[in-house]
Amino acid sequence: MPLTKDEIRSLLSDIENERVERTLATDNTKKISEAICAFANDIRDSKKPGYFLIGADDNGSLDGQTFTDQQLRAYSGLRNTGTILPPPAMMVYKERLPDGEVAVIEVQPSDDTPVRYKGVIWIRIGARKAEANTEEERILTEKGQAHSSSFDGRPCREATIDDIDIDLFKNEYLPKAVSPVTLAKDKRSVIQQLASLRLFDTRFNCPTYAGILLLGLDPQYFIPGAYIQYVKFAGTTRATKVLKENRFKGNLISMLKELEYFIKYSIESKRPEFVSVLREEPRINYPWEAIRELAMNAVMHRAYNGNNSPIKFYEYCDRIEIDNPGNLYGKVNLENFPNETDYRNPNIAEIMLNLGYVNRFGSGVNTVSTLLEENKSNPAEFLLGDYTTFKVVVKNADVIENGTEKSEFGTDNGTDGTDSGTINGATETMRNNSGTIAEQYETISGTIRNNPEQSESILDLVLAQIRKDKRISVKQLSKIFNKTRASMFRIIEKLKNDGRLRRVGSLKSGSWEVIE
């Protein structure tokens, strides 16, 4: 519960101590963040909240400041920026007193100690704030181990230090998790360093599950479902032909690198889309950043304990589905999703933030929504009806109908509807009508170059060609006009939408009809 006015007056009139700090500066983010970190660590284990009072002098007097809602939101947002790890529980509010307003940041003691601000552990000893020394860090580490309730913070008792890749820890993770200044004067053993980052439990002399997932030589031996199963299907169901399979496994450092590379270079595809005679725009099936964000969130939020099912990353011809074990967690429910945030795996979340796979906490769904909207894709669908899984579906923005570039005149899969076994005869017909394909193309190209201001030129020329051969295929038209089949599909579709062309009969044996 927020402090009452009388309680705030009492804090203002008292001296600063391990639970109270005051400042007049309203925008000193560094000072505020260090204080939040120190209160969360609660080195004396008082189990009581700490209070940072903004707008008050050292002697407790107010200077008549006022605070906007935007300022209060900025103070609240400090816990989600990724500079304070793991994020503590805190409230931000203001109170109006006769001498002015005071903003109160109330920080609860953290169970997941030590808490760091930019890789540095801060504590309060009386009225003094300081960096924790080796002994104080050990106390905080043991306190965090004793209170750990999340699965990723628990000891993996069947594992030993030999199951951890120490070189990977020293070279890849430690420099990203701890500030360079702190590392330069760090004389602790590797086990102590691992323990301070909640990757090793000194009580049982074994790695935590977070340590196994991040640095394990064989994480799947201890957590069998800790991998991602990717399958690409030819159609819209799992009953269709499998085009590609992959299994992303290993520790998080290697697995996430491989996953990110795969999504960036194997999922996203671009093709030109007809806009006008002289302009085409790229059409993207899936913005890779959006799929990456969803995949990383699946790794971060999945239920690792008691579930041997992998994360399912299935790509169909019309959509991508990502299905991970474990539905909404903690205080997140169907009513407040995605505006509320909670973490089933706080240590994994911290790890992924340190590694750069998450930019900040609580922004993943909004980031995905923005990326899909910019790509003119449908919004992502979150299917949360099954309490055992969290499922998200992203539609292919490059699909017109039934999962392919399909229209009445065929599909863009390398075979046009009227092209089956007729290419040689049709080519001969064109030659008899108006010379070789090269000659036709030269004539058409010259017409377009000479009349660039006429946006209908290409449409009229396509119609003229169809009048000469009503059984001509889209593939043949593409060759004549030196366009991709996808671009020619757009031209044909526009002619049909304008009521100037229609298809008569079946795809294979039918013909075109030009509507005069």
PDB file of N, CA and C in Angstrom, residues 178-187 193:
ATOM      1  N   VAL A 178      28.691  -8.419 -16.307  1.00  0.00           N
ATOM      2  CA  VAL A 178      29.344  -7.654 -15.236  1.00  0.00           C
ATOM      3  C   VAL A 178      30.135  -6.515 -15.847  1.00  0.00           C
ATOM      4  N   SER A 179      30.100  -5.379 -15.195  1.00  0.00           N
ATOM      5  CA  SER A 179      30.776  -4.205 -15.753  1.00  0.00           C
ATOM      6  C   SER A 179      32.283  -4.428 -15.828  1.00  0.00           C
ATOM      7  N   PRO A 180      32.939  -3.834 -16.821  1.00  0.00           N
ATOM      8  CA  PRO A 180      34.392  -4.006 -16.968  1.00  0.00           C
ATOM      9  C   PRO A 180      35.171  -3.543 -15.743  1.00  0.00           C
ATOM     10  N   VAL A 181      34.714  -2.467 -15.096  1.00  0.00           N
ATOM     11  CA  VAL A 181      35.422  -1.956 -13.912  1.00  0.00           C
ATOM     12  C   VAL A 181      35.384  -2.981 -12.794  1.00  0.00           C
ATOM     13  N   THR A 182      34.219  -3.588 -12.600  1.00  0.00           N
ATOM     14  CA  THR A 182      34.086  -4.613 -11.557  1.00  0.00           C
ATOM     15  C   THR A 182      34.929  -5.831 -11.877  1.00  0.00           C
ATOM     16  N   LEU A 183      34.919  -6.251 -13.150  1.00  0.00           N
ATOM     17  CA  LEU A 183      35.707  -7.431 -13.542  1.00  0.00           C
ATOM     18  C   LEU A 183      37.206  -7.205 -13.359  1.00  0.00           C
ATOM     19  N   ALA A 184      37.649  -5.977 -13.594  1.00  0.00           N
ATOM     20  CA  ALA A 184      39.083  -5.677 -13.514  1.00  0.00           C
ATOM     21  C   ALA A 184      39.634  -5.907 -12.109  1.00  0.00           C
ATOM     22  N   LYS A 185      38.807  -5.718 -11.109  1.00  0.00           N
ATOM     23  CA  LYS A 185      39.281  -5.907  -9.726  1.00  0.00           C
ATOM     24  C   LYS A 185      38.683  -7.155  -9.068  1.00  0.00           C
ATOM     25  N   ASP A 186      38.105  -8.027  -9.880  1.00  0.00           N
ATOM     26  CA  ASP A 186      37.456  -9.234  -9.372  1.00  0.00           C
ATOM     27  C   ASP A 186      38.491 -10.340  -9.154  1.00  0.00           C
ATOM     28  N   LYS A 187      38.633 -10.787  -7.921  1.00  0.00           N
ATOM     29  CA  LYS A 187      39.604 -11.836  -7.584  1.00  0.00           C
ATOM     30  C   LYS A 187      38.914 -13.136  -7.169  1.00  0.00           C
ATOM     31  N   GLN A 193      31.935 -16.552  -9.116  1.00  0.00           N
ATOM     32  CA  GLN A 193      31.396 -15.698 -10.168  1.00  0.00           C
ATOM     33  C   GLN A 193      30.102 -16.279 -10.729  1.00  0.00           C
TER      34      GLN A 193
END
